[in-house]
Short mmCIF file of C-alpha atoms in Angstrom, two decimals:
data_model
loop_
_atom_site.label_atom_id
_atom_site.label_comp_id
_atom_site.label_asym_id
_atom_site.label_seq_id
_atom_site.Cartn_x
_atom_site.Cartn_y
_atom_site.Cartn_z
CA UNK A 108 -1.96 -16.07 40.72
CA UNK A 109 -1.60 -16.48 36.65
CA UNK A 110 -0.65 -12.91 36.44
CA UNK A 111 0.65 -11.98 33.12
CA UNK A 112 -0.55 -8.63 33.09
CA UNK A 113 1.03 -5.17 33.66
CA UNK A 114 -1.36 -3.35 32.23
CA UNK A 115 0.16 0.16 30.71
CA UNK A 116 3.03 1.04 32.20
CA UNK A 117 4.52 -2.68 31.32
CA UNK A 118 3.45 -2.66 27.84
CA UNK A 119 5.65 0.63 27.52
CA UNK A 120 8.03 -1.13 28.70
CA UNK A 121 8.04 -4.23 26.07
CA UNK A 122 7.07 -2.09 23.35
CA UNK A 123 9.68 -2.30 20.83
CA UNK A 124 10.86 0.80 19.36
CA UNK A 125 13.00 0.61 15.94
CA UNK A 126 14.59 3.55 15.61
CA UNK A 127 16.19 4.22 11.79
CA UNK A 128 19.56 5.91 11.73
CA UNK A 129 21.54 8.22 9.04
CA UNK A 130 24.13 7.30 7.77
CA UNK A 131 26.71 10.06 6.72
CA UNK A 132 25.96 9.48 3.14
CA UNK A 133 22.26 10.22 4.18
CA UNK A 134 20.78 6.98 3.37
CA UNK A 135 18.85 5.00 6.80
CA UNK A 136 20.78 1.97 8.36
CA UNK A 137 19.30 -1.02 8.36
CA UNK A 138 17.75 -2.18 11.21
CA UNK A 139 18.56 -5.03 13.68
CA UNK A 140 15.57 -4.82 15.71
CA UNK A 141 13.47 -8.42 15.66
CA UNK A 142 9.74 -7.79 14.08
CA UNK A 143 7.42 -8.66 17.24
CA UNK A 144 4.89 -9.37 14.87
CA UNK A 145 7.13 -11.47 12.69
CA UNK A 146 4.59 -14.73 11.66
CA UNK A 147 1.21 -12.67 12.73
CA UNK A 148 -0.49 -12.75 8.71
CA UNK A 149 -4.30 -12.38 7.70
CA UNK A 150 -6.29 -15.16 7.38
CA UNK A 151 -7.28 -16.23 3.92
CA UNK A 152 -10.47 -16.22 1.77
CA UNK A 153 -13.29 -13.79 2.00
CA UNK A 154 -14.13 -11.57 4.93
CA UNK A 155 -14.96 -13.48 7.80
CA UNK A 156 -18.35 -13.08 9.97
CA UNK A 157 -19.82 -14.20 12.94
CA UNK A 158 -22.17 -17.53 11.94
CA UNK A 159 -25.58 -16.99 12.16
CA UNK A 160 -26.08 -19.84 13.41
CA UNK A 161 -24.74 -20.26 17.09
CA UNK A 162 -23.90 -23.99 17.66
CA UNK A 163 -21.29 -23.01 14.86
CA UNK A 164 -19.29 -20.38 16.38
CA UNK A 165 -15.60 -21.58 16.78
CA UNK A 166 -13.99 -19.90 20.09
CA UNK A 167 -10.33 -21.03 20.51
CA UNK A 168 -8.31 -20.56 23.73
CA UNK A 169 -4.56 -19.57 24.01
CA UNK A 170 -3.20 -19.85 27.29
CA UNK A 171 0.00 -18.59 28.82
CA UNK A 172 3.15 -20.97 30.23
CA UNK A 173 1.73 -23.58 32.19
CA UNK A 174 -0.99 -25.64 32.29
CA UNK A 175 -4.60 -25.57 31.10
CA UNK A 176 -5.32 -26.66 34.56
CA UNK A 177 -3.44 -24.73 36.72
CA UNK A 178 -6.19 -24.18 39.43
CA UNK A 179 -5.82 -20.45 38.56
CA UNK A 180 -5.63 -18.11 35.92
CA UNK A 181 -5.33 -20.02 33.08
CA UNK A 182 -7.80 -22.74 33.87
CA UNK A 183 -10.33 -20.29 35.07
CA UNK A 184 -10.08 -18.21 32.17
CA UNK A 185 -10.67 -21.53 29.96
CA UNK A 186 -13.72 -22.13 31.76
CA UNK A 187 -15.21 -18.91 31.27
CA UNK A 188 -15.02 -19.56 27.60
CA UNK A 189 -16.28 -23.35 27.74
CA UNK A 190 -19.47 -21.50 30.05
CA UNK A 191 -20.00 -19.32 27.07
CA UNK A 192 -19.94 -21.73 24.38
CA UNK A 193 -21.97 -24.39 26.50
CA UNK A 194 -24.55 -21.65 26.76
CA UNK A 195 -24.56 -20.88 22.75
CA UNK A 196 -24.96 -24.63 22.36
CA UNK A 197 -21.48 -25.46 20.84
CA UNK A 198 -20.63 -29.03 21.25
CA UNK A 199 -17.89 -30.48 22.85
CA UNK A 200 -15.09 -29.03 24.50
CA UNK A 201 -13.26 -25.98 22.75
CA UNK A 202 -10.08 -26.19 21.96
CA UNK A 203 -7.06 -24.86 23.50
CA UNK A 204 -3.13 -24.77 23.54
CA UNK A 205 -0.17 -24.23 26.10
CA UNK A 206 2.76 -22.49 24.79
CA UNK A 207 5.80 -23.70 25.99
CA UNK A 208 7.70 -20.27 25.82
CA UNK A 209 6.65 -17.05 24.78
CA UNK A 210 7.76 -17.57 21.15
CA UNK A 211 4.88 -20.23 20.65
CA UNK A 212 2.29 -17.13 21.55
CA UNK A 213 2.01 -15.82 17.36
CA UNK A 214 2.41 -19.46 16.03
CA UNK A 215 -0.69 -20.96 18.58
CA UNK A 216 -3.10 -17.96 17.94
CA UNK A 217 -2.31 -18.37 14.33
CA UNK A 218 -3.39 -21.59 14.09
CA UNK A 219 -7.04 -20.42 15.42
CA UNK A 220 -6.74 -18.03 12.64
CA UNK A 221 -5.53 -20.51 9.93
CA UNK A 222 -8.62 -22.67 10.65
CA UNK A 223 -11.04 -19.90 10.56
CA UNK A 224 -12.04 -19.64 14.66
CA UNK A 225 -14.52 -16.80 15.12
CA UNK A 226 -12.85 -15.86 18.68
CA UNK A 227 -10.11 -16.02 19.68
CA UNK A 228 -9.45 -16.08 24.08
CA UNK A 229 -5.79 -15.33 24.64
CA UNK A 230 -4.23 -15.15 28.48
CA UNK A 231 -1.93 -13.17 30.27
CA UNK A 232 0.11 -10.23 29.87
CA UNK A 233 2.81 -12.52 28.07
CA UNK A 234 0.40 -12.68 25.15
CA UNK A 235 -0.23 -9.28 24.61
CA UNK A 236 2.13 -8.76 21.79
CA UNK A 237 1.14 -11.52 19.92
CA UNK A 238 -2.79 -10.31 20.18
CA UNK A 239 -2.00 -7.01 19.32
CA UNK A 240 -0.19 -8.12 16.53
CA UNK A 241 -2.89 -10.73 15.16
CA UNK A 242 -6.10 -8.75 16.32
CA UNK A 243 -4.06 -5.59 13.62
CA UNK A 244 -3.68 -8.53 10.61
CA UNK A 245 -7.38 -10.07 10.88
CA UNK A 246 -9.36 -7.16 11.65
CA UNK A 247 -12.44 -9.23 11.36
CA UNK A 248 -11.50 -11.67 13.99
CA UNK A 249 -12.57 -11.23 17.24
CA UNK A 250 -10.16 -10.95 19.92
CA UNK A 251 -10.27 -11.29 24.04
CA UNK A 252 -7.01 -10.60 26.19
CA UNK A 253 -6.98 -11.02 29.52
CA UNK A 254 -5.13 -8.70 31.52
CA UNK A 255 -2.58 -7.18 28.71
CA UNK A 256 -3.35 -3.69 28.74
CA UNK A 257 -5.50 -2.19 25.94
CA UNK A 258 -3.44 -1.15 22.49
CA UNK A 259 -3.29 2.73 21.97
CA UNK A 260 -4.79 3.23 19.79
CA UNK A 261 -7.34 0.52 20.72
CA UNK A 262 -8.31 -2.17 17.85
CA UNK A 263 -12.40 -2.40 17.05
CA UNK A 264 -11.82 -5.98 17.30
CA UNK A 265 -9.43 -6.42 20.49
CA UNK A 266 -11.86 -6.39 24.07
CA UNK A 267 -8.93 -6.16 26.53
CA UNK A 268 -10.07 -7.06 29.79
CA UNK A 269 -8.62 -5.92 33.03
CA UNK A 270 -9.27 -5.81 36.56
CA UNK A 271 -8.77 -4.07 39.54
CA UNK A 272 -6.52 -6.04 41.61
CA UNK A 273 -5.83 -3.45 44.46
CA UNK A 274 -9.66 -3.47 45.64
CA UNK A 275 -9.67 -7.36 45.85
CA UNK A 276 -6.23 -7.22 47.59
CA UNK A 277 -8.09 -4.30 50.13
CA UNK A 278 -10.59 -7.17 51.02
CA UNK A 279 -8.31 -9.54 51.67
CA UNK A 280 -6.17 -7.62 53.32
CA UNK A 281 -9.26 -6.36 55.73
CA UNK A 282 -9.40 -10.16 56.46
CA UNK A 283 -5.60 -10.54 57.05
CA UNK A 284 -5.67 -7.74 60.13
CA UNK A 285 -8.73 -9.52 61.56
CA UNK A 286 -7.33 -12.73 62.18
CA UNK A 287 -3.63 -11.74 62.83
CA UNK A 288 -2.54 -12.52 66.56
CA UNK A 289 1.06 -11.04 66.03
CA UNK A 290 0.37 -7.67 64.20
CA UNK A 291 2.30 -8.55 61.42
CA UNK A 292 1.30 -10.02 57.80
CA UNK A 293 3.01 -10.93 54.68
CA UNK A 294 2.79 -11.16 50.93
CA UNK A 295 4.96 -12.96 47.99
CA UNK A 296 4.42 -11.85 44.83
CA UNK A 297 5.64 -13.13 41.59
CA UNK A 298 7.73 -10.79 39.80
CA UNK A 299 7.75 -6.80 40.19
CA UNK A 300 7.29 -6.44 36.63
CA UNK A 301 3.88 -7.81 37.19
CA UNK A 302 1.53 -4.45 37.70
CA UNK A 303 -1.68 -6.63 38.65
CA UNK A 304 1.04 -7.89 41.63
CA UNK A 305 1.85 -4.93 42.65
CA UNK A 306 -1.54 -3.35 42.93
CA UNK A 307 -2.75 -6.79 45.31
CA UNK A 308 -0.04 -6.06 47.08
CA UNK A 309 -0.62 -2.36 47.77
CA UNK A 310 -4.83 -2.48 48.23
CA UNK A 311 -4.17 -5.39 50.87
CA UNK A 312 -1.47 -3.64 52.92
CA UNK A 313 -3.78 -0.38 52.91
CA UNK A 314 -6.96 -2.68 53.31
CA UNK A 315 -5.34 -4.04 56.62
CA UNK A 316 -4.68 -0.51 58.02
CA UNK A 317 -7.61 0.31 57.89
CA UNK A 318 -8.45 -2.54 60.40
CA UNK A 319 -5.48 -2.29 62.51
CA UNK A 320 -2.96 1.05 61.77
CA UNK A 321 -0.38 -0.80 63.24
CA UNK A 322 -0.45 -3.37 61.05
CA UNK A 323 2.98 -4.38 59.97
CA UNK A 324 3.41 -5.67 56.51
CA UNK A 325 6.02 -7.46 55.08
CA UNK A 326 6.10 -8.20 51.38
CA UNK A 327 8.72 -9.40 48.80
CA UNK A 328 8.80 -11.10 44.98
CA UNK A 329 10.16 -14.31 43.95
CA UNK A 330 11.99 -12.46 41.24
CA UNK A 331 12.73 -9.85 39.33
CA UNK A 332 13.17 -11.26 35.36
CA UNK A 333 12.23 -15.09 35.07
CA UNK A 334 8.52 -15.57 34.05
CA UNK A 335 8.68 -18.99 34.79
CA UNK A 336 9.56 -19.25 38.08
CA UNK A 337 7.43 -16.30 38.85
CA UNK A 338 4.40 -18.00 38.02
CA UNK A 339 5.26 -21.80 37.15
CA UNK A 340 7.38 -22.96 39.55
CA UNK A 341 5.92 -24.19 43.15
CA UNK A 342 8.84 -25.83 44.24
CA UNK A 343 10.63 -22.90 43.81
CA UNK A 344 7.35 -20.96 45.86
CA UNK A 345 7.31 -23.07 48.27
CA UNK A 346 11.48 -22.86 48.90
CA UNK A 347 11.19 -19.03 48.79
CA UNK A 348 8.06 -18.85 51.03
CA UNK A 349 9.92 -20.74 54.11
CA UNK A 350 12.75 -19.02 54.01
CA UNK A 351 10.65 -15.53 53.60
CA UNK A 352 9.13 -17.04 56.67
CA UNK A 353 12.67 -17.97 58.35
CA UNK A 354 13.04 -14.11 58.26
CA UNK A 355 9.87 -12.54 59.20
CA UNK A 356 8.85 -15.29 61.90
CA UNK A 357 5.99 -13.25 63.51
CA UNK A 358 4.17 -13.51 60.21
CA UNK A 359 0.72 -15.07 60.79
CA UNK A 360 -0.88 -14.75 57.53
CA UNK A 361 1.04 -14.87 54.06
CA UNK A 362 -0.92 -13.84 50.76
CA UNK A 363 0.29 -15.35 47.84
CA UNK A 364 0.27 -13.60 44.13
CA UNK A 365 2.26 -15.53 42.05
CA UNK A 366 -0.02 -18.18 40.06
CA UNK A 367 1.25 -21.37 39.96
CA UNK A 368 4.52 -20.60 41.76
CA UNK A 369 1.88 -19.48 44.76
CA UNK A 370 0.03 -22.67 45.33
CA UNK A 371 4.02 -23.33 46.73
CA UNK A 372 3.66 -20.49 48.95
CA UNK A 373 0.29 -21.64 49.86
CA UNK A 374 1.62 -24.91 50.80
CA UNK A 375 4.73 -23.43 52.88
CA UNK A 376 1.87 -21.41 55.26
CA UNK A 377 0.18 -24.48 55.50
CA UNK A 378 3.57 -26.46 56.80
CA UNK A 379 4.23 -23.45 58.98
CA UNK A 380 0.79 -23.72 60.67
CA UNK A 381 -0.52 -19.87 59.53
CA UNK A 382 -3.30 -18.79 57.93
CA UNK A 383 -2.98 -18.07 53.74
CA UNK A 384 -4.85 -16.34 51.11
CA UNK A 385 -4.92 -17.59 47.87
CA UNK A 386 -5.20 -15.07 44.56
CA UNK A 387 -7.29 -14.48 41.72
CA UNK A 388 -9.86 -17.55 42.49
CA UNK A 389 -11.44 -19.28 45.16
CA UNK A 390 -8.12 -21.78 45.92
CA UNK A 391 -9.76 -23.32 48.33
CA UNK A 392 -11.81 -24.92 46.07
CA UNK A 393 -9.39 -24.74 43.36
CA UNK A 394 -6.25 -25.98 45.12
CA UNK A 395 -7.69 -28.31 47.68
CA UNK A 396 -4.70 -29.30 49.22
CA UNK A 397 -4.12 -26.30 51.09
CA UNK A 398 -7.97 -25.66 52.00
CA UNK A 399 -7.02 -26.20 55.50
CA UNK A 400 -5.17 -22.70 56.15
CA UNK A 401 -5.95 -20.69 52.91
CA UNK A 402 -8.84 -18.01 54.61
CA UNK A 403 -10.02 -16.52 52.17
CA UNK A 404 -8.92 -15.35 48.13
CA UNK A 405 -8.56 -12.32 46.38
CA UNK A 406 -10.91 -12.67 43.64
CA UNK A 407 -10.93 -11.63 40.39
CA UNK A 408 -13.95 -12.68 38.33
CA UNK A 409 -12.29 -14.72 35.49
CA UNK A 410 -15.18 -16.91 34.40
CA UNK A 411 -17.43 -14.30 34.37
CA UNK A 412 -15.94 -11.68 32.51
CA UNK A 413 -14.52 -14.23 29.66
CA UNK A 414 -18.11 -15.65 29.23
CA UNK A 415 -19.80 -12.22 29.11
CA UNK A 416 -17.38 -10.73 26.65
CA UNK A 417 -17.85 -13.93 24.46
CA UNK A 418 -21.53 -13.52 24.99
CA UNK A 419 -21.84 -9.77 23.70
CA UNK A 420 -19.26 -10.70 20.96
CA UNK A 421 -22.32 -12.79 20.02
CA UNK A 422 -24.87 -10.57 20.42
CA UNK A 423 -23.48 -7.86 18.66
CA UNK A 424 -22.86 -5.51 21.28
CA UNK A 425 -19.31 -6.10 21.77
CA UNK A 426 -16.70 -2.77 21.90
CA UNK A 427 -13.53 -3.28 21.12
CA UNK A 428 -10.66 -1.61 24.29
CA UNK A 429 -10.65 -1.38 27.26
CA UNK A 430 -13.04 -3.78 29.20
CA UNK A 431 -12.38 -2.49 32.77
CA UNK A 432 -14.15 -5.01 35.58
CA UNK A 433 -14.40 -3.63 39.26
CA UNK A 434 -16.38 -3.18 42.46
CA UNK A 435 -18.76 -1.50 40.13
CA UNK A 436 -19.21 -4.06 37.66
CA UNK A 437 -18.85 -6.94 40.47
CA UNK A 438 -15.11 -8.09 38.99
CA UNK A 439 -13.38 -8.67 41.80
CA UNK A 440 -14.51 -9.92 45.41
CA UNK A 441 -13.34 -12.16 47.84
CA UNK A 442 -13.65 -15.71 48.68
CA UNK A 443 -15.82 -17.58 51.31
CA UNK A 444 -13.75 -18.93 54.39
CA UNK A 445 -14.87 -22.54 54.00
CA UNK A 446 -14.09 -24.46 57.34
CA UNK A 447 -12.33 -21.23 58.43
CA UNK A 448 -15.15 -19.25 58.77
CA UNK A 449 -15.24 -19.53 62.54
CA UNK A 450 -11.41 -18.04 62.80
CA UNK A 451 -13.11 -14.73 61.32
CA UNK A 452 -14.67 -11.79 63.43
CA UNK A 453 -18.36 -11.95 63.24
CA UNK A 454 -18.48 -7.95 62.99
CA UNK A 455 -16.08 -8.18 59.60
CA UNK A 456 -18.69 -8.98 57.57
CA UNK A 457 -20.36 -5.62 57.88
CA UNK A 458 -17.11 -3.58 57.74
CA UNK A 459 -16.46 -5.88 54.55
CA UNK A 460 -19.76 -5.14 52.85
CA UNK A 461 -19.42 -1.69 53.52
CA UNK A 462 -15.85 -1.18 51.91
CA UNK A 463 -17.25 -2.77 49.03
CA UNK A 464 -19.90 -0.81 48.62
CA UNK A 465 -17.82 2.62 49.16
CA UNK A 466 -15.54 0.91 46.26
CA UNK A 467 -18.69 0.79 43.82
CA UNK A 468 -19.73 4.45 44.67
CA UNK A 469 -15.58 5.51 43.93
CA UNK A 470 -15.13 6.99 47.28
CA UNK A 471 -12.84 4.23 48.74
CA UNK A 472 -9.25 4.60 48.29
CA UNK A 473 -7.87 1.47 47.73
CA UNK A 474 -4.32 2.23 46.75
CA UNK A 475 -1.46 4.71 47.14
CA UNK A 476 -0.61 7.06 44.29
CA UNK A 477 3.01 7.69 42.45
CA UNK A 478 3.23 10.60 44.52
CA UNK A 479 4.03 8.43 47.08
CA UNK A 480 6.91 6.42 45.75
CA UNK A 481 4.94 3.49 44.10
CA UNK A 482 5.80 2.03 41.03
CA UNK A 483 2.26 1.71 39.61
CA UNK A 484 0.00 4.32 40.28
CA UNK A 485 -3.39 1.61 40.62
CA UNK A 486 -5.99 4.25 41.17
CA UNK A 487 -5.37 5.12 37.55
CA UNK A 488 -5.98 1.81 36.29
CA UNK A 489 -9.34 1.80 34.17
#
């Protein structure tokens, strides 16, 4: 999965505090800190405004590391935004650009503000900073950030958009303890920084208890710092996800959360002749090359969500914060089993429906709380 998202307990973590100190003769120090805003600057001329007239509306994607078309989170979140502006009548393709590391992030978004884009679609927690930092220097620029957490205090002009992972990861992992012959599954996420990793990982291990207590669940992450090989790096997925397999050999079915770095995984389950579950999209479409074993995806609803934010940006009726998309607001699902569908229970459909409609009343319980040891609390995420 193109996770680049922690939501609010990672952006406390990579907020940067500068901190003055007194000297003795009671003047401040300087300080060393780097400005994480240093290059974010208003646009110029007069105050800019949505054009009346639609076909003119320039929407500008900034992706995260990677590719536009990564068959994931990136790529999906590009289309989203090419639905919208098809729909307004824009012509042509929009435009978008690929940082190479996370220091391109201020420099690429300010380019969409230097030639006067209307909205501005940024990706992945890696670009939160550098939205935050623009969407507070062009307050009348639109912003949308997918899965970075919403600024406190929010910005009028900044629709964060998040998900929640742990009730997709519950469906899939209802799926996983359906199909599993040996009782035990597994999961690879990208990095543990990553909170929309962590919750998948916690709603599927509690989704496939509740089909099978006994479930045993295995689960580790590629790494614990590098971005890059978390999520751009499926040679390195793939190497990791056969020896993960080397170790836990009764494993049967191996989720993968970890974006590009997880179509490796996908292809070491396929290699090992077990079933996989692909993240975030339907990768059985997306990733053809390991349709044969992927089951089923954790979905969240990428596309959608970009093209309706863009569209009530449009219409006015846009609110800057949080833009929270669940069971409730049908944000996250699962994917159809393709060729696999015979491998699948014929009674999990109902048991399926009916978790998902027990998530859109709230009365589901789709991941454990801190209380319990956890590192993100996911029930809390809104």
């Amino acid at each position: 999965m193109r996770i680049r998202s922690v939501g609010p307990t990672a952006i406390a973590m990579l907020a940067i505090v500068v901190s003055a100190c007194t000297s003795s003769g009671g003047s401040p120090a300087a300080s060393t800190a780097p400005d994480p805003c240093a290059g974010a600057s208003a646009h110029a001329g007069a105050k800019h405004t949505i054009p009346t007239d639609k076909t003119k509306i320039k929407i500008g994607v900034a992706t995260d590391v990677g590719t536009v078309n990564d068959k994931n989170f990136n790529e999906y979140t590009y289309l989203g935004a090419k639905s919208a502006a098809a729909a307004l009548g824009i012509p042509g393709d929009i435009p978008y650009v690929v940082p190479k590391t996370a220091a391109d992030n201020i420099p690429d978004i300010q380019g969409f503000v230097d030639q006067g884009f209307d909205i501005i679609v940024t990706s992945g927690f890696a670009n939160g900073t550098a939205t935050t930092c623009e969407a507070k220097v062009n307050p009348d620029v639109w912003f949308i950030g997918i899965d970075q957490g919403s600024p406190t205090p929010a910005l009028a002009n900044y629709m964060a958009v998040s998900y929640q992972e742990d009730q997709a990861g519950y469906l899939a992992g209802m799926v996983a303890a359906s199909v599993s012959k040996s009782g035990t599954i597994g999961a690879i996420g990208g990095i543990t920084l990553c909170g929309p990793c962590v919750r998948y990982l916690q709603g599927y291990g509690l989704g496939a208890k509740s089909i099978n207590p006994n479930i045993k669940f295995v689960s580790a992450y590629v790494t614990e710092s590098d971005f890059t090989k978390a999520f751009n790096d499926p040679v390195t997925g793939k190497s990791f996800a056969k020896q993960f397999l080397t170790q836990n050999p009764t494993v049967d079915v191996l989720f993968q959360v970890a974006g590009k770095t997880g179509n490796g995984v996908l292809d070491a389950a396929c290699e090992a002749n077990i079933y996989a579950i692909g993240v975030d999209v339907d990768q059985a479409l997306s990733y053809p090359s390991a349709a044969k074993c992927i089951l089923t995806s954790a979905e969240k609803k990428l596309a959608t969500s970009v093209a309706f934010d863009i569209n009530a940006i449009v219409a006015g009726t846009a609110k800057g914060g949080d833009d929270h998309w669940d069971a409730k607001r049908n944000g996250v699902g699962y994917s159809d089993y393709h060729d696999l569908a015979s491998k699948v229970p014929t009674d999990l459909k109902a048991k399926l429906d009916a978790a998902f409609a027990q998530m859109q009343a709230g009365t589901l319980k789709t991941c454990p709380s801190k209380a319990t040891g956890d590192t993100v609390d996911c029930g809390s995420v809104k």
